[in-house]
C-alpha cells in the first residue's frame, strides 16, 4: 500500500516522501534576478522542515524580461555560479531542488500566442533549452516548464486565447504543438538523467468552453509517451487564479482532473490546489493514481509542516488560504509565530 511518507524515485531523483513544495513567487531575488540570502534561508528551512522536493519560484529565461517583481533569472551563463551555494545547502538535507523556468514577455509587455512568428517560436524553444542546460550546469536536479496560470505557454491551450491560424492554433494537436516541440528540444539538450517536469493548467476556469482540459489531457498523454519525468496538475488564470467553485470540494479541489490524467498516463502525476488535509491526501493516494501532492501557501505558514505531519498525523494545517501572504512586500505569512529572516 502506498503511503505519503514513502521513499520514491522520479526518474533519477529520489524523494523521501510524496510532498512537494510547488513553485511560489517569493519576491526574494535581488534586482539582477539572483537569489538573496533570505531566499536561500527560506529554501533551506523548507528542506529542514521535511519536504520531499523543492520547486523554485518561476525563473525568467530572457534578458529585459516582463514578470513579477524580484523574480529569479537564468537568462545567461553568468547566473550559473550564483545558484551553487543555494543548491548545496538544500542538498545537504537530502532534498532535491528543481528550477521552474518560465517566459512571460519582454520590455514590460506580456506576450500572447499571436505575438510571435513561427521563427520566433523556434528561437524561444531554444531559449528554454538554453535555460534548462544552465540549470543543469548549476547543479539543479531538474527543471519544471511552467505552462499554467495564464502565462505564455498556458495561453496556447485555451481556444479563446490562442487565436493563431497556423499549425500552432486551432485543433487540439496544434494548441499542444509548441509545448511538445519545446520539450523535445529541452530533452535533447539535457539528456535522460536530468529531471524534466511540467506544471500545466487543467482549466483556466474563466469560461466554460475554453477547451483547456481537452488540450491538457492530450498534452499530458503526449508528454508521457515522450518520457517526461513528472506532470504537476494546476489550474486558474489571471491575477485571482480562479479555481473551480468551492461548492464541490473545499480541499484538494483539482482532484478529479488530476485523477483522470493519472489514470491515463504512466508518468507520475503531482497535484496542487488546496492540499491541506493529511487524511484526505492519504485517501486520494489510495483510491487514485495521483502520486504526489504539491503545496504552496501551507508551507508559507508552516515551512516544517511535513515534519509536523510525520510526528503528529492529527496536526491540522494552520493555513486558511486567506492570501494575506501575498499582501506583504515579500511573500510571507503575517501570522507565523517565528518571523522570516530579513537579511539579504
C-alpha positions in Angstrom: 0.0 0.0 0.0 1.3 3.5 -0.9 1.8 6.0 1.9 2.5 9.7 1.9 5.9 9.0 3.6 7.2 6.5 1.1 10.7 7.0 -0.4 10.2 7.1 -4.1 12.1 7.9 -7.3 11.1 10.1 -10.2 13.5 9.3 -13.0 16.9 9.7 -11.4 15.6 11.8 -8.5 14.9 10.3 -5.0 12.3 11.8 -2.8 11.9 10.9 0.9 8.2 11.5 0.9 5.4 12.5 -1.5 5.1 16.2 -0.5 6.4 18.8 -3.0 6.8 22.5 -2.4 5.1 23.9 -5.5 6.7 26.9 -7.3 5.9 30.1 -5.4 6.7 33.6 -6.3 8.6 34.8 -3.3 9.7 38.3 -4.4 13.1 37.5 -2.8 15.5 37.7 -5.7 17.8 40.8 -6.0 17.4 43.4 -8.7 19.5 41.3 -11.1 17.5 38.1 -10.6 19.9 36.4 -8.3 18.9 34.6 -5.0 19.2 36.7 -1.9 20.4 35.3 1.4 16.8 35.5 2.6 15.7 33.2 -0.3 18.4 30.7 0.4 17.4 30.6 4.1 13.8 30.1 3.0 14.7 27.1 0.9 16.9 25.6 3.5 14.1 26.0 6.0 11.8 24.0 3.7 14.5 21.3 3.4 14.9 21.2 7.2 11.1 21.1 7.5 10.9 17.7 5.8 9.6 18.5 2.3 10.3 15.8 -0.3 11.3 18.1 -3.2 11.5 21.9 -3.7 10.5 23.6 -6.9 11.8 27.2 -7.0 9.8 30.2 -7.8 9.3 30.9 -11.5 12.6 31.8 -13.1 12.8 34.1 -16.1 14.9 33.0 -19.1 15.4 36.1 -21.2 17.1 39.5 -20.7 14.8 42.5 -20.3 12.0 40.3 -19.1 8.5 41.0 -18.2 7.4 39.4 -15.0 6.7 39.9 -11.3 9.0 42.0 -9.0 12.2 40.3 -7.8 11.8 37.1 -9.8 14.8 34.7 -10.2 16.6 34.7 -13.5 18.7 32.2 -15.5 18.9 34.4 -18.6 22.6 33.8 -19.4 25.6 31.8 -18.3 26.7 34.4 -15.7 23.8 33.2 -13.4 25.1 29.6 -13.2 27.6 30.1 -10.2 25.0 32.1 -8.2 22.8 29.1 -7.6 25.5 26.7 -6.5 25.7 27.7 -2.8 21.9 27.6 -2.6 21.7 24.1 -4.1 24.4 22.8 -1.9 22.6 23.9 1.2 19.4 22.2 0.1 21.1 19.0 -0.9 22.8 18.9 2.5 19.5 17.9 3.9 18.8 15.2 1.3 16.2 17.2 -0.6 16.3 17.6 -4.4 15.6 21.0 -5.9 14.1 21.8 -9.4 14.1 25.1 -11.1 10.9 26.3 -12.6 11.5 28.2 -15.9 9.0 30.5 -17.5 8.5 33.1 -20.2 6.1 36.0 -19.7 7.3 38.6 -22.2 9.9 41.4 -22.8 10.1 45.1 -22.2 7.1 45.3 -20.0 4.7 43.6 -22.4 3.0 40.2 -21.7 3.4 38.0 -24.8 0.4 36.3 -26.3 0.4 33.3 -28.7 -0.2 35.5 -31.7 2.6 37.9 -31.0 5.4 35.6 -32.2 6.1 34.3 -35.7 7.0 30.6 -36.2 10.6 31.6 -36.5 10.4 33.5 -33.2 8.7 30.5 -31.6 11.6 28.3 -32.7 14.0 30.8 -31.2 12.0 30.8 -27.9 12.2 27.0 -27.8 16.0 27.3 -28.0 15.9 29.8 -25.2 14.0 27.3 -23.0 16.6 24.6 -23.9 19.4 27.0 -23.1 17.9 27.8 -19.7 17.5 24.1 -18.9 21.1 23.5 -19.8 22.2 26.3 -17.5 20.1 24.9 -14.6 21.7 21.5 -15.2 25.2 23.0 -15.1 24.3 24.9 -11.9 23.5 21.6 -10.2 19.8 21.6 -10.1 18.2 18.1 -10.1 15.8 19.1 -12.9 13.7 21.9 -14.4 9.9 22.4 -14.5 8.3 24.0 -17.5 5.6 26.5 -16.4 2.6 26.0 -18.6 -0.1 27.3 -16.1 -1.8 30.3 -14.6 -2.3 32.3 -17.8 1.3 32.8 -18.7 2.6 32.5 -22.2 2.6 28.7 -22.6 -0.7 28.3 -20.8 -2.4 30.6 -23.3 -1.7 28.1 -26.1 -4.1 25.6 -24.5 -7.0 27.9 -24.4 -9.1 28.1 -27.6 -10.3 31.5 -26.7 -6.8 33.0 -26.1 -4.9 31.1 -28.8 -6.1 32.9 -32.0 -3.3 31.5 -34.2 -4.4 30.2 -37.6 -1.2 28.3 -38.4 -0.1 24.9 -37.1 0.1 26.3 -33.6 -3.6 27.2 -33.3 -7.0 25.7 -33.9 -7.4 21.9 -33.2 -6.1 20.4 -30.0 -2.9 18.9 -31.5 -1.9 22.3 -32.8 -2.6 24.0 -29.5 -0.3 21.5 -27.8 2.4 21.6 -30.6 4.7 24.3 -29.2 5.0 22.8 -25.7 5.8 19.4 -27.2 8.3 20.7 -29.7 10.0 22.8 -26.9 10.0 19.7 -24.6 11.7 17.6 -27.2 14.4 20.2 -27.7 14.9 20.6 -23.9 15.2 16.8 -23.5 17.7 16.5 -26.4 19.9 19.1 -24.7 19.9 17.8 -21.1 19.7 14.1 -21.6 17.6 11.4 -19.9 19.2 11.5 -16.5 18.2 15.1 -15.7 14.7 15.7 -14.4 12.2 17.5 -16.8 8.8 18.3 -15.4 5.8 20.4 -16.4 3.2 22.4 -14.5 0.1 22.5 -16.6 -3.3 24.0 -16.3 -6.3 21.6 -16.3 -8.6 24.6 -16.7 -8.5 28.4 -16.6 -11.9 28.4 -15.0 -12.8 31.7 -16.6 -15.1 30.4 -19.4 -16.9 27.2 -19.6 -15.9 26.1 -23.1 -12.2 27.2 -23.3 -11.2 23.6 -24.1 -8.2 23.8 -21.8 -8.8 20.4 -20.2 -9.1 18.8 -23.7 -5.6 20.2 -24.5 -4.2 19.4 -21.1 -5.2 15.7 -21.5 -3.8 15.5 -25.0 -0.5 17.3 -24.0 -0.1 15.1 -20.9 -0.6 11.9 -22.9 1.9 13.0 -25.5 4.5 14.1 -22.9 4.1 10.8 -21.1 4.8 8.9 -24.3 8.0 11.1 -24.6 9.0 10.0 -21.0 8.7 13.3 -19.2 9.6 12.7 -15.6 6.6 14.3 -13.8 3.5 16.3 -14.5 2.0 18.7 -12.0 -1.7 19.5 -12.5 -2.7 23.0 -11.6 -5.4 25.4 -12.7 -6.6 29.0 -12.8 -5.5 32.1 -14.7 -5.3 35.8 -14.1 -4.5 37.7 -11.0 -7.0 35.9 -8.9 -6.1 32.4 -10.1 -9.7 31.4 -10.1 -10.3 27.7 -9.2 -13.3 25.5 -9.6 -16.3 26.6 -7.5 -15.8 25.6 -3.8 -19.3 24.0 -3.8 -18.0 20.6 -4.7 -14.7 20.5 -2.7 -13.1 22.6 0.0 -9.8 20.7 -0.1 -7.7 19.2 -3.0 -10.0 21.0 -5.4 -8.4 19.7 -8.6 -8.5 16.1 -7.6 -11.0 15.0 -10.3 -8.8 16.5 -13.1 -5.6 15.1 -11.7 -7.1 11.6 -11.1 -8.3 11.4 -14.7 -4.9 12.4 -16.1 -3.1 10.0 -13.7 -5.4 7.1 -14.8 -4.5 7.7 -18.5 -0.7 8.0 -18.3 2.4 6.2 -16.9 4.2 9.4 -15.8 3.8 10.3 -12.1 1.2 13.0 -11.5 1.5 15.7 -8.9 -1.5 17.7 -7.9 -1.6 21.2 -6.4 -4.6 23.2 -5.3 -5.8 23.4 -1.7 -3.9 20.4 -0.4 -4.1 20.8 3.4 -5.8 17.7 4.8 -3.4 14.8 5.5 -6.2 12.2 5.8 -7.8 13.3 2.5 -4.5 13.2 0.7 -3.9 9.6 2.1 -7.3 8.6 0.8 -6.6 10.1 -2.7 -3.2 8.3 -2.8 -5.0 5.0 -2.0 -8.0 5.4 -4.3 -6.5 7.2 -7.3 -3.2 7.0 -9.2 -2.1 10.5 -8.1 1.4 10.1 -6.8 2.5 13.4 -5.2 0.9 16.4 -3.5 2.2 19.9 -4.1 1.6 22.8 -1.8 2.4 26.5 -1.7 0.6 28.6 0.9 0.6 25.9 3.7 4.4 26.0 3.5 4.5 29.8 3.7 2.7 29.5 7.1 4.5 26.3 8.3 7.8 25.5 6.5 8.1 22.5 8.8 4.6 21.2 8.0 5.8 17.8 6.7 7.8 17.2 9.8 4.8 18.1 12.0 2.6 15.7 10.0 5.2 12.9 10.2 5.4 13.3 14.0 1.7 14.1 14.7 -0.6 12.9 11.9 -3.5 14.6 13.7 -1.9 18.0 13.1 -4.1 20.4 11.0 -2.5 22.8 8.6 -2.7 26.3 10.0 -3.1 27.8 6.6 -6.6 29.1 5.8 -5.8 30.4 2.3 -6.6 33.9 3.3 -3.9 35.2 0.9 -2.5 37.7 3.4 0.9 36.3 2.5 0.6 37.9 -0.9 -0.1 41.3 0.6 3.3 41.8 2.1 6.4 43.3 0.5 7.7 39.8 0.2 5.7 36.6 0.2 5.4 35.7 3.9 2.7 34.8 6.3 2.0 37.6 8.8 0.6 35.1 11.3 3.7 33.0 11.6 4.9 32.8 15.2 8.5 32.7 14.0 9.4 35.8 11.8 11.2 35.4 8.5 14.9 36.2 8.4 15.2 39.6 6.7 19.0 39.8 6.0 19.9 39.7 2.3 
